[in-house]
Short mmCIF file of C-alpha atoms in Angstrom, two decimals:
data_model
loop_
_atom_site.label_atom_id
_atom_site.label_comp_id
_atom_site.label_asym_id
_atom_site.label_seq_id
_atom_site.Cartn_x
_atom_site.Cartn_y
_atom_site.Cartn_z
CA MET V 1 22.31 -0.22 23.77
CA PRO V 2 25.46 1.01 26.04
CA SER V 3 24.82 -1.02 29.31
CA PRO V 4 24.85 1.90 32.11
CA ARG V 5 21.16 2.94 29.77
CA TYR V 6 19.89 -1.12 30.26
CA TRP V 7 20.88 -1.20 34.03
CA ARG V 8 19.12 2.03 34.68
CA GLU V 9 15.86 0.59 33.31
CA VAL V 10 16.25 -2.34 35.75
CA PRO V 11 14.08 -1.98 38.35
CA SER V 12 10.82 -1.25 36.23
CA ARG V 13 12.43 -3.96 33.39
CA LEU V 14 12.97 -6.22 34.82
CA ARG V 15 11.59 -6.75 38.27
CA LEU V 16 8.18 -4.73 37.73
CA GLU V 17 8.54 -1.58 39.83
CA ALA V 18 6.29 1.10 40.33
CA ALA V 19 4.86 3.95 42.33
CA ARG V 20 1.77 5.01 43.94
CA CYS V 21 1.83 8.53 44.34
CA SER V 22 0.61 9.52 47.64
CA GLY V 23 -1.70 12.61 46.63
CA CYS V 24 -3.88 11.03 43.97
CA GLY V 25 -3.20 6.88 44.31
CA LYS V 26 -2.45 7.06 40.60
CA VAL V 27 0.20 4.36 40.05
CA ASN V 28 2.72 5.00 37.77
CA TYR V 29 4.82 3.14 35.69
CA PRO V 30 7.84 3.33 35.96
CA ALA V 31 8.56 5.43 39.18
CA ARG V 32 8.57 9.30 38.66
CA PRO V 33 9.98 12.68 40.67
CA ILE V 34 6.63 13.88 39.80
CA CYS V 35 2.76 12.64 39.56
CA PRO V 36 1.40 14.02 36.32
CA LYS V 37 -1.65 13.75 37.17
CA CYS V 38 -1.52 15.88 40.67
CA ARG V 39 2.14 16.96 40.92
CA SER V 40 2.92 15.53 44.04
CA LYS V 41 6.53 14.24 44.67
CA GLU V 42 5.92 11.55 47.58
CA SER V 43 5.04 8.54 45.97
CA GLU V 44 5.11 4.49 47.76
CA LYS V 45 6.74 1.73 45.67
CA LEU V 46 4.65 -1.39 44.08
CA THR V 47 5.51 -4.02 42.44
CA LEU V 48 2.78 -4.79 39.62
CA SER V 49 0.62 -7.49 39.52
CA LYS V 50 2.04 -10.45 36.30
CA THR V 51 -1.26 -10.11 35.25
CA ALA V 52 -3.42 -8.16 32.63
CA LYS V 53 -5.70 -7.34 30.70
CA ILE V 54 -5.00 -5.89 26.69
CA ILE V 55 -6.87 -1.97 25.99
CA THR V 56 -5.91 -2.45 22.32
CA SER V 57 -3.48 -4.54 19.96
CA THR V 58 -1.85 -4.54 16.87
CA VAL V 59 0.48 -8.04 14.87
CA ILE V 60 3.39 -5.65 13.45
CA HIS V 61 3.82 -7.41 10.00
CA ILE V 62 7.16 -5.05 8.39
CA ALA V 63 9.00 -4.91 11.49
CA PRO V 64 12.16 -2.65 12.85
CA ASP V 65 15.42 -4.62 12.23
CA ASP V 66 16.24 -6.20 15.46
CA PHE V 67 12.80 -7.53 15.76
CA LEU V 68 12.63 -9.18 11.32
CA PHE V 69 12.47 -11.75 12.32
CA GLU V 70 10.01 -12.35 14.85
CA ALA V 71 7.65 -10.83 12.48
CA PRO V 72 4.41 -11.37 12.55
CA TYR V 73 3.58 -10.76 16.56
CA ALA V 74 1.64 -9.17 18.40
CA ILE V 75 2.07 -6.51 20.75
CA ALA V 76 -0.57 -4.46 22.89
CA ILE V 77 -1.40 -1.63 25.33
CA VAL V 78 -1.94 -3.66 29.03
CA GLU V 79 -3.30 -2.48 32.18
CA THR V 80 -2.50 -4.80 35.54
CA PRO V 81 -5.09 -4.72 38.44
CA GLU V 82 -3.08 -2.25 39.90
CA GLY V 83 -3.75 0.38 37.16
CA ALA V 84 -0.54 0.47 35.35
CA ARG V 85 -0.52 0.28 31.39
CA PHE V 86 2.30 -0.48 29.27
CA MET V 87 3.46 -1.83 26.53
CA SER V 88 3.97 -5.56 25.66
CA GLN V 89 4.52 -7.93 23.05
CA VAL V 90 1.92 -11.17 23.15
CA VAL V 91 3.34 -14.57 22.84
CA ASP V 92 2.99 -18.59 22.75
CA CYS V 93 0.03 -17.52 20.51
CA ASP V 94 -1.44 -17.07 17.59
CA PRO V 95 -0.89 -13.64 17.00
CA SER V 96 -3.93 -12.68 15.00
CA SER V 97 -6.19 -14.29 18.13
CA VAL V 98 -5.00 -11.32 20.44
CA GLY V 99 -7.60 -8.03 20.84
CA PRO V 100 -9.02 -5.79 23.14
CA GLY V 101 -10.42 -8.21 26.69
CA MET V 102 -8.12 -10.58 26.73
CA ASP V 103 -6.58 -11.91 29.42
CA VAL V 104 -2.96 -12.71 29.81
CA SER V 105 -0.10 -13.51 32.35
CA LEU V 106 2.85 -11.47 32.48
CA GLU V 107 6.23 -13.90 31.84
CA PHE V 108 9.91 -12.88 32.40
CA ARG V 109 11.49 -13.23 28.80
CA LEU V 110 14.17 -12.15 25.90
CA ILE V 111 12.79 -9.11 24.36
CA ARG V 112 15.81 -8.58 22.04
CA LYS V 113 19.67 -9.43 21.11
CA GLU V 114 21.48 -5.87 19.33
CA ALA V 115 23.29 -6.77 16.29
CA ARG V 116 26.83 -9.09 17.41
CA SER V 117 28.19 -7.00 19.93
CA GLY V 118 25.51 -5.77 21.90
CA ILE V 119 23.64 -6.94 24.95
CA LEU V 120 21.02 -9.20 26.00
CA CYS V 121 17.86 -7.34 26.68
CA TYR V 122 15.33 -8.84 29.30
CA GLY V 123 11.79 -8.03 29.83
CA PHE V 124 8.39 -9.13 30.31
CA LYS V 125 6.40 -10.40 27.48
CA ALA V 126 2.31 -11.38 27.59
CA VAL V 127 1.08 -14.45 27.60
CA PRO V 128 -3.02 -15.19 26.79
CA THR V 129 -4.16 -17.02 29.69
CA ASN V 130 -6.46 -18.95 28.24
CA SER V 131 -5.02 -19.46 25.15
CA TRP V 132 -4.31 -23.48 24.12
CA GLU V 133 -0.69 -22.96 23.94
CA ALA V 134 -0.88 -21.88 27.79
CA GLN V 135 -2.70 -24.59 28.58
CA LYS V 136 0.23 -27.51 27.21
CA MET M 1 0.46 41.19 19.96
CA ARG M 2 0.67 42.02 15.86
CA ASP M 3 -1.17 40.43 13.22
CA VAL M 4 0.95 38.34 10.98
CA ALA M 5 0.51 37.76 7.61
CA ILE M 6 1.92 34.75 5.09
CA ILE M 7 3.83 37.15 2.07
CA GLY M 8 4.95 34.69 -0.18
CA VAL M 9 5.68 30.25 -0.42
CA GLY M 10 7.89 27.91 -1.99
CA MET M 11 7.84 24.57 -2.53
CA THR M 12 9.60 21.56 -3.68
CA ASN M 13 7.74 18.50 -5.15
CA CYS M 14 7.93 15.65 -2.29
CA GLY M 15 8.87 12.14 -3.49
CA GLU M 16 12.29 10.32 -3.89
CA LEU M 17 14.02 13.09 -5.12
CA TRP M 18 17.48 11.84 -5.49
CA GLU M 19 19.02 14.40 -7.42
CA GLN M 20 18.86 16.88 -4.39
CA SER M 21 20.24 16.90 -0.90
CA LEU M 22 18.72 18.18 2.03
CA ARG M 23 20.27 21.53 1.42
CA ASP M 24 19.53 21.89 -1.97
CA LEU M 25 15.48 21.09 -0.88
CA PHE M 26 15.73 23.89 1.52
CA VAL M 27 16.99 26.30 -0.63
CA GLU M 28 14.79 25.38 -3.34
CA ALA M 29 11.91 26.34 -1.16
CA ALA M 30 12.90 29.31 1.01
CA LEU M 31 14.27 30.42 -2.48
CA GLY M 32 10.55 29.83 -4.46
CA ALA M 33 9.23 31.85 -0.80
CA ILE M 34 11.68 35.33 -1.17
CA ASP M 35 10.93 35.40 -4.41
CA ASP M 36 7.75 34.75 -4.61
CA ALA M 37 7.61 37.83 -1.80
CA GLY M 38 10.04 39.67 -3.22
CA VAL M 39 11.11 40.52 -0.63
CA ASP M 40 15.29 41.61 -0.13
CA HIS M 41 16.27 40.58 2.87
CA ILE M 42 15.04 38.48 5.90
CA ASP M 43 15.48 39.31 9.64
CA SER M 44 15.44 36.00 11.10
CA MET M 45 14.64 32.49 10.09
CA TYR M 46 13.44 29.03 11.22
CA VAL M 47 13.89 25.19 10.05
CA GLY M 48 11.41 22.45 10.95
CA CYS M 49 13.39 19.77 10.38
CA MET M 50 12.61 16.27 12.36
CA SER M 51 16.21 14.27 11.95
CA SER M 52 19.16 15.14 9.99
CA GLY M 53 20.79 13.61 11.90
CA LEU M 54 19.57 10.09 11.75
CA PHE M 55 18.83 10.74 8.10
CA VAL M 56 21.84 12.38 6.48
CA GLY M 57 24.15 12.66 9.54
CA GLN M 58 23.90 16.11 9.55
CA GLU M 59 23.12 18.41 12.62
CA HIS M 60 23.39 21.93 12.84
CA ILE M 61 21.23 23.27 10.26
CA GLY M 62 19.99 26.77 10.88
CA PRO M 63 23.12 28.16 10.59
CA LEU M 64 24.14 25.57 7.44
CA MET M 65 21.31 26.75 5.47
CA ALA M 66 20.99 30.20 6.12
CA ASP M 67 25.05 30.05 4.36
CA TYR M 68 23.52 28.48 1.14
CA LEU M 69 20.85 30.79 1.62
CA GLY M 70 22.99 33.54 1.54
CA MET M 71 21.79 35.02 4.12
CA GLY M 72 24.87 35.01 6.34
CA PRO M 73 24.89 36.74 9.64
CA VAL M 74 21.14 36.33 10.11
CA PRO M 75 20.08 34.36 12.88
CA ALA M 76 18.67 30.79 11.82
CA THR M 77 17.52 28.42 14.32
CA ARG M 78 16.23 24.94 13.55
CA VAL M 79 12.81 23.90 15.14
CA GLU M 80 11.94 20.25 16.15
CA SER M 81 9.05 18.06 17.51
CA ALA M 82 9.15 15.22 15.02
CA CYS M 83 6.33 15.11 12.57
CA ALA M 84 5.35 18.82 13.74
CA SER M 85 8.62 20.51 13.54
CA GLY M 86 7.36 22.53 10.73
CA SER M 87 4.07 23.95 12.21
CA VAL M 88 6.26 24.53 15.47
CA ALA M 89 8.77 27.02 13.21
CA LEU M 90 5.58 28.46 11.52
CA ARG M 91 4.07 29.14 15.46
CA THR M 92 8.01 30.48 17.08
CA GLY M 93 8.22 32.43 14.13
CA MET M 94 5.00 34.03 13.93
CA LEU M 95 5.46 34.94 17.27
CA GLU M 96 9.04 36.56 16.73
CA VAL M 97 6.99 38.87 13.99
CA ALA M 98 4.07 39.76 16.35
CA SER M 99 6.59 40.45 19.63
CA GLY M 100 7.55 43.01 17.58
CA ALA M 101 11.15 42.02 17.99
CA ASN M 102 11.71 41.47 13.48
CA ASP M 103 9.49 41.92 10.45
CA ILE M 104 10.70 40.12 7.95
CA VAL M 105 10.62 35.98 9.04
CA LEU M 106 11.17 32.89 6.67
CA VAL M 107 9.98 29.69 8.14
CA GLY M 108 10.64 26.67 6.15
CA GLY M 109 11.23 22.77 6.88
CA VAL M 110 12.68 19.80 5.51
CA GLU M 111 13.26 16.57 5.33
CA LYS M 112 15.44 14.22 2.74
CA MET M 113 14.41 10.79 4.13
CA THR M 114 15.66 8.67 1.18
CA ASP M 115 18.62 9.16 1.30
CA VAL M 116 18.90 5.96 3.80
CA GLY M 117 17.50 2.53 3.71
CA GLY M 118 14.03 1.57 4.81
CA ASP M 119 15.20 -0.23 8.62
CA GLU M 120 17.34 2.89 8.99
CA ALA M 121 14.13 5.27 8.12
CA THR M 122 11.76 2.99 10.03
CA TYR M 123 14.08 3.44 13.42
CA ALA M 124 14.40 7.21 13.08
CA LEU M 125 11.01 7.67 12.68
CA ALA M 126 10.78 5.36 16.20
CA THR M 127 12.27 8.03 17.63
CA ALA M 128 9.27 10.51 18.49
CA ALA M 129 7.97 7.30 20.50
CA ASP M 130 8.80 6.21 23.93
CA GLN M 131 12.04 4.64 23.57
CA GLU M 132 12.07 3.38 26.92
CA LEU M 133 9.30 2.44 26.64
CA GLU M 134 7.31 1.84 23.46
CA VAL M 135 10.48 1.26 21.24
CA TYR M 136 12.07 -1.44 23.18
CA HIS M 137 9.46 -3.99 22.85
CA GLY M 138 9.59 -4.20 19.29
CA ILE M 139 6.96 -1.17 18.35
CA THR M 140 6.48 0.55 15.17
CA PHE M 141 5.30 3.58 14.17
CA PRO M 142 2.99 2.43 11.83
CA GLY M 143 2.28 -0.13 15.10
CA LEU M 144 1.49 2.92 16.92
CA TYR M 145 -1.40 4.09 14.96
CA ALA M 146 -3.13 0.52 14.61
CA MET M 147 -3.55 0.35 18.09
CA ILE M 148 -5.11 3.89 17.83
CA ALA M 149 -7.37 2.48 15.27
CA ARG M 150 -7.95 -0.76 16.74
CA ALA M 151 -9.00 1.36 20.19
CA HIS M 152 -11.47 3.51 17.40
CA MET M 153 -12.87 0.26 15.92
CA GLU M 154 -13.22 -0.94 19.56
CA THR M 155 -14.86 1.56 21.04
CA TYR M 156 -16.66 3.62 17.79
CA GLY M 157 -17.78 0.78 15.59
CA THR M 158 -15.08 2.28 13.10
CA THR M 159 -14.62 -0.53 10.06
CA LEU M 160 -11.95 -1.18 8.08
CA GLU M 161 -13.45 0.28 4.95
CA ASP M 162 -13.73 3.10 6.96
CA LEU M 163 -10.35 3.57 7.51
CA SER M 164 -9.77 2.83 3.49
CA TRP M 165 -12.45 4.96 2.49
CA VAL M 166 -9.68 7.62 3.55
CA SER M 167 -6.85 6.64 1.70
CA VAL M 168 -8.79 6.47 -1.71
CA LYS M 169 -10.44 10.19 -0.65
CA ASN M 170 -7.35 11.67 0.05
CA HIS M 171 -5.70 9.85 -3.20
CA ARG M 172 -8.68 11.11 -5.40
CA HIS M 173 -7.44 14.83 -4.75
CA GLY M 174 -3.42 13.32 -4.72
CA ALA M 175 -4.39 12.83 -8.11
CA LEU M 176 -5.34 16.81 -8.46
CA ASN M 177 -1.73 18.00 -7.00
CA PRO M 178 0.87 18.42 -9.58
CA LYS M 179 3.42 18.70 -6.51
CA ALA M 180 2.22 15.39 -4.88
CA GLN M 181 4.09 12.47 -4.27
CA PHE M 182 1.60 9.73 -5.23
CA PRO M 183 -0.97 11.30 -7.56
CA HIS M 184 -2.78 8.11 -8.43
CA GLU M 185 -6.20 6.73 -7.21
CA PHE M 186 -6.59 3.78 -6.02
CA THR M 187 -9.95 1.79 -5.57
CA LEU M 188 -11.50 1.03 -2.24
CA GLU M 189 -10.20 -2.90 -2.77
CA GLN M 190 -7.01 -2.22 -3.94
CA VAL M 191 -6.82 -0.25 -0.32
CA MET M 192 -8.00 -3.01 1.73
CA ASN M 193 -6.13 -5.63 0.01
CA SER M 194 -2.69 -3.31 -0.33
CA THR M 195 0.49 -5.21 2.00
CA PRO M 196 -0.57 -6.00 5.72
CA VAL M 197 1.88 -3.39 8.01
CA ALA M 198 0.35 -3.41 11.56
CA ASP M 199 -3.11 -4.82 11.62
CA PRO M 200 -5.41 -3.41 10.47
CA LEU M 201 -3.69 -0.86 8.45
CA ARG M 202 -2.12 -2.01 5.34
CA LEU M 203 0.00 -0.12 3.21
CA LEU M 204 -2.02 2.22 1.31
CA HIS M 205 -3.40 3.07 4.62
CA CYS M 206 0.23 4.67 5.49
CA SER M 207 1.85 7.70 4.70
CA PRO M 208 4.87 7.80 2.23
CA VAL M 209 8.64 8.45 2.78
CA SER M 210 9.28 11.25 1.48
CA ASP M 211 12.08 14.16 0.51
CA GLY M 212 11.13 17.59 0.14
CA ALA M 213 10.93 21.35 1.56
CA ALA M 214 8.67 23.94 1.96
CA ALA M 215 8.82 27.58 3.35
CA VAL M 216 6.99 31.08 3.64
CA LEU M 217 7.71 34.80 4.40
CA LEU M 218 5.98 36.11 7.12
CA CYS M 219 6.16 40.13 8.19
CA PRO M 220 3.05 42.05 10.27
CA LEU M 221 0.28 42.43 8.10
CA ASP M 222 -0.07 46.04 8.33
CA GLN M 223 3.59 45.85 5.80
CA ALA M 224 1.86 42.96 4.07
CA LYS M 225 0.68 45.03 0.85
CA LYS M 226 4.29 46.65 0.31
CA TYR M 227 4.87 42.96 -1.02
CA THR M 228 1.70 41.24 -2.09
CA ASP M 229 -1.83 42.59 -3.06
CA GLN M 230 -3.40 39.15 -1.23
CA PRO M 231 -1.34 38.80 2.24
CA ILE M 232 -3.27 35.92 4.36
CA LYS M 233 -3.84 36.77 8.02
CA ILE M 234 -2.72 33.64 10.38
CA LEU M 235 -5.55 34.94 12.46
CA GLY M 236 -4.67 31.85 15.58
CA THR M 237 -2.16 29.27 16.16
CA GLY M 238 -2.33 26.99 18.97
CA GLN M 239 0.07 23.89 20.32
CA ALA M 240 -0.24 21.62 23.13
CA THR M 241 1.10 17.65 24.28
CA SER M 242 -0.53 15.23 25.69
CA PRO M 243 1.08 11.95 27.27
CA MET M 244 4.24 10.68 25.16
CA ALA M 245 3.97 7.13 25.16
CA LEU M 246 0.58 5.92 24.29
CA ALA M 247 -0.58 3.43 27.65
CA ASP M 248 -0.46 7.20 29.29
CA ARG M 249 -2.95 8.57 27.35
CA LYS M 250 -7.19 8.60 29.01
CA ASP M 251 -8.63 7.03 26.32
CA PRO M 252 -6.24 5.62 23.75
CA ALA M 253 -8.80 6.27 20.26
CA PHE M 254 -8.63 10.15 21.06
CA LEU M 255 -5.99 12.76 21.00
CA ASP M 256 -6.17 15.11 23.59
CA SER M 257 -3.26 17.44 22.59
CA VAL M 258 -5.55 17.61 18.69
CA GLN M 259 -8.74 18.94 20.56
CA LEU M 260 -6.58 21.48 22.91
CA SER M 261 -4.31 22.63 20.32
CA ALA M 262 -7.03 23.99 18.53
CA GLU M 263 -9.21 25.05 21.32
CA ARG M 264 -6.80 27.20 21.89
CA ALA M 265 -6.32 28.44 18.03
CA TYR M 266 -10.35 28.87 17.85
CA SER M 267 -10.21 30.71 20.98
CA MET M 268 -7.46 33.16 19.75
CA ALA M 269 -9.18 33.41 16.26
CA ASP M 270 -12.53 34.45 17.82
CA VAL M 271 -14.05 31.39 15.14
CA GLY M 272 -15.41 27.75 15.77
CA PRO M 273 -14.73 25.03 13.78
CA GLY M 274 -18.47 25.60 12.12
CA ASP M 275 -16.61 28.72 10.49
CA ILE M 276 -13.95 27.11 8.77
CA ASP M 277 -14.77 26.46 4.38
CA VAL M 278 -10.56 23.99 4.10
CA ALA M 279 -8.64 22.38 6.24
CA GLU M 280 -5.77 20.13 6.56
CA VAL M 281 -4.83 17.61 8.43
CA HIS M 282 -2.25 15.73 9.61
CA ASP M 283 -3.68 12.05 7.46
CA CYS M 284 -0.39 10.28 8.43
CA PHE M 285 -2.40 7.13 8.74
CA ALA M 286 -5.72 6.61 7.48
CA ILE M 287 -6.51 6.48 11.37
CA SER M 288 -5.44 9.49 12.23
CA GLU M 289 -7.60 11.35 9.65
CA ILE M 290 -10.78 10.38 11.57
CA CYS M 291 -9.04 11.11 15.08
CA CYS M 292 -8.45 14.66 13.63
CA ILE M 293 -11.29 15.59 12.29
CA GLU M 294 -13.18 14.90 15.68
CA ALA M 295 -11.00 16.39 18.08
CA LEU M 296 -11.07 19.63 15.52
CA GLY M 297 -15.00 19.53 15.77
CA LEU M 298 -14.89 19.61 11.92
CA VAL M 299 -17.66 17.19 11.91
CA GLU M 300 -19.43 15.17 14.44
CA ARG M 301 -17.76 12.44 16.22
CA SER M 302 -20.69 9.96 15.34
CA GLN M 303 -19.96 11.20 11.52
CA ALA M 304 -15.93 11.08 11.70
CA ALA M 305 -15.58 7.95 11.01
CA GLY M 306 -17.81 7.79 7.68
CA ALA M 307 -17.18 11.02 6.52
CA ALA M 308 -14.93 10.25 3.95
CA ALA M 309 -16.76 7.91 2.68
CA SER M 310 -19.92 9.71 2.58
CA GLY M 311 -18.38 12.45 0.81
CA LEU M 312 -18.37 15.26 4.07
CA THR M 313 -14.57 15.27 3.54
CA ALA M 314 -14.02 15.62 -0.33
CA ILE M 315 -13.75 18.54 -2.49
CA GLY M 316 -17.55 19.34 -2.77
CA GLY M 317 -18.42 17.66 0.29
CA ARG M 318 -19.32 20.25 3.94
CA ILE M 319 -15.47 20.52 4.64
CA PRO M 320 -12.46 19.84 2.38
CA VAL M 321 -10.22 17.38 4.34
CA ASN M 322 -6.75 17.44 2.76
CA THR M 323 -7.23 18.92 -0.76
CA SER M 324 -3.80 19.17 -1.16
CA GLY M 325 -4.02 14.80 -1.04
CA GLY M 326 -2.78 14.70 2.73
CA LEU M 327 0.58 13.16 3.39
CA LYS M 328 -1.00 10.37 2.32
CA ALA M 329 -0.72 11.21 -1.43
CA LYS M 330 1.03 14.60 -1.13
CA GLY M 331 3.46 12.93 0.91
CA HIS M 332 5.67 13.25 4.21
CA PRO M 333 8.90 14.98 4.54
CA VAL M 334 8.11 15.10 8.18
CA GLY M 335 9.81 18.44 9.09
CA ALA M 336 8.21 19.86 5.26
CA THR M 337 5.08 18.43 6.71
CA GLY M 338 3.83 21.03 8.62
CA ILE M 339 4.23 24.15 6.19
CA ALA M 340 2.83 22.32 3.10
CA GLN M 341 0.01 21.76 5.00
CA ILE M 342 -0.45 26.37 5.41
CA ILE M 343 1.16 26.08 1.97
CA GLU M 344 -2.44 24.43 0.44
CA ILE M 345 -4.19 26.52 2.59
CA PHE M 346 -2.75 30.05 1.38
CA GLU M 347 -3.52 28.99 -1.95
CA GLN M 348 -6.79 27.51 -1.73
CA LEU M 349 -7.73 31.32 0.23
CA ARG M 350 -6.45 33.14 -2.89
CA GLY M 351 -7.58 31.20 -5.10
CA GLU M 352 -4.98 29.50 -6.58
CA SER M 353 -5.87 26.12 -6.65
CA ASP M 354 -6.71 24.98 -9.72
CA ALA M 355 -8.57 21.83 -10.01
CA ARG M 356 -8.40 21.18 -6.09
CA GLN M 357 -10.51 25.09 -5.92
CA VAL M 358 -13.21 25.05 -2.86
CA GLN M 359 -15.52 28.22 -3.85
CA GLY M 360 -15.22 30.53 -2.26
CA ALA M 361 -12.68 29.83 0.98
CA ARG M 362 -12.40 32.73 2.98
CA LEU M 363 -10.88 30.70 6.48
CA GLY M 364 -8.46 27.70 6.44
CA LEU M 365 -7.12 25.05 9.41
CA ALA M 366 -3.63 23.44 9.38
CA GLN M 367 -3.07 20.44 12.08
CA ASN M 368 -0.30 19.21 11.79
CA MET M 369 0.93 16.57 15.20
CA GLY M 370 4.23 14.86 15.88
CA GLY M 371 5.15 11.08 17.36
CA SER M 372 1.43 9.46 18.01
CA GLY M 373 -0.09 12.71 18.87
CA ALA M 374 2.12 13.80 21.63
CA SER M 375 2.50 17.38 20.01
CA SER M 376 -0.26 18.71 17.90
CA VAL M 377 -0.06 21.88 16.17
CA VAL M 378 -3.12 24.03 14.75
CA HIS M 379 -3.60 26.85 12.59
CA ILE M 380 -6.20 29.41 11.48
CA LEU M 381 -5.54 31.49 8.48
CA GLU M 382 -7.51 34.12 7.11
CA ARG M 383 -8.37 35.85 3.30
CA ILE M 384 -8.23 39.33 3.23
CA GLU M 385 -10.53 41.65 1.69
#
């Protein structure tokens, strides 16, 4: 990934910046120039909470090349209290224990390393709030 | 708009076709359609293809295919909508004929997927998902459909056995199809115990990586009898989109674009789901057949999960679905799939499906989608008496 492509996504990916639509109140993450629900072009910035609930999930056994040695790993669609939904790996737990309804906290982590000459790609991963690993 | 008919079809086998290149596949299918219709020229052509760039490093395939087909100067346009590329190409060609701009239009779909290894194929297919919001975090295509499956299980009580019956049923159909990549039957136990891919989906819930091509020839309905005694009319077409990222859908267990594209096609055709005699739907994963038949209205939502197990969607059932074996057994050369579905319906309506024939089929439906359902296209075909 060329560095400008990585750098462009920093506000949403590394700082969880989103936007609340001034027209309908929908939280769009990442922010968009026009709201997909009401087409308003007005919005105000907000930063998402670092807690969320799992909507649906899976455990990847056959992984893409960049994640080959991490499999099996859990990945989920999570929803923050503001109503933003996005994809995130779920870590520091038994992947098979992850499922809909689970409460998670969002933690800043390394997401992937690209080949030999690529850059390190950071972002947020979800950690179950009540797993035994999280309590250690 | 003028009424449009399909007057000829051609198709390669689906599978690991190592002796044939991208262009070889397309030319075999396209020549088959041209010979079947007996036309001496075409006015224009469309090529549905998802990712010749990533699979074989070749873009700009419209003119390439026109050249290799010996149709040199005709306008030739590549159409892309991920796995729905073939049916979006068909819709584009159909609208060109309907508009009166041209009379004889060839529409083909092609994908050459086995010139790369598994990693590269996984990467290429994942470009149909949102790169910044989904693929970045390590999701795969089976992973996206696995999330849809788990949401469906959570909301509607769908079971792993329900999913597995879809594969068992489609392989029973595929075993009767000489063009199928995997014309073998599997037991429920074999499906349920196959290698885990993305929980809850296992290998035998997933369509394969395939090479293949398919093509159809279109003309105005009022000219069709010049070429064939049995033209098949395109009675309706509908296309829709929904949010690209699964996280942005209202209900991850429901495919809105499928429902919307179907409503548009039913409305144009002036028919309802109860009028359909046979259907090909986009079973890229077992869960997608369940989601599609409910979004298309072919079965009640409460019956969708158990439809394969109960025989409702098997040949001989109330509404046979994926008589070709579907993407699961027939194979899924992504850009060709939409056209291959149309050919199965075309042959069903002409009574040419041999052991897979649905007796007396008059109206057929084909539904093809891209990505995790961000694009969907439905066509309704009718037998002309």
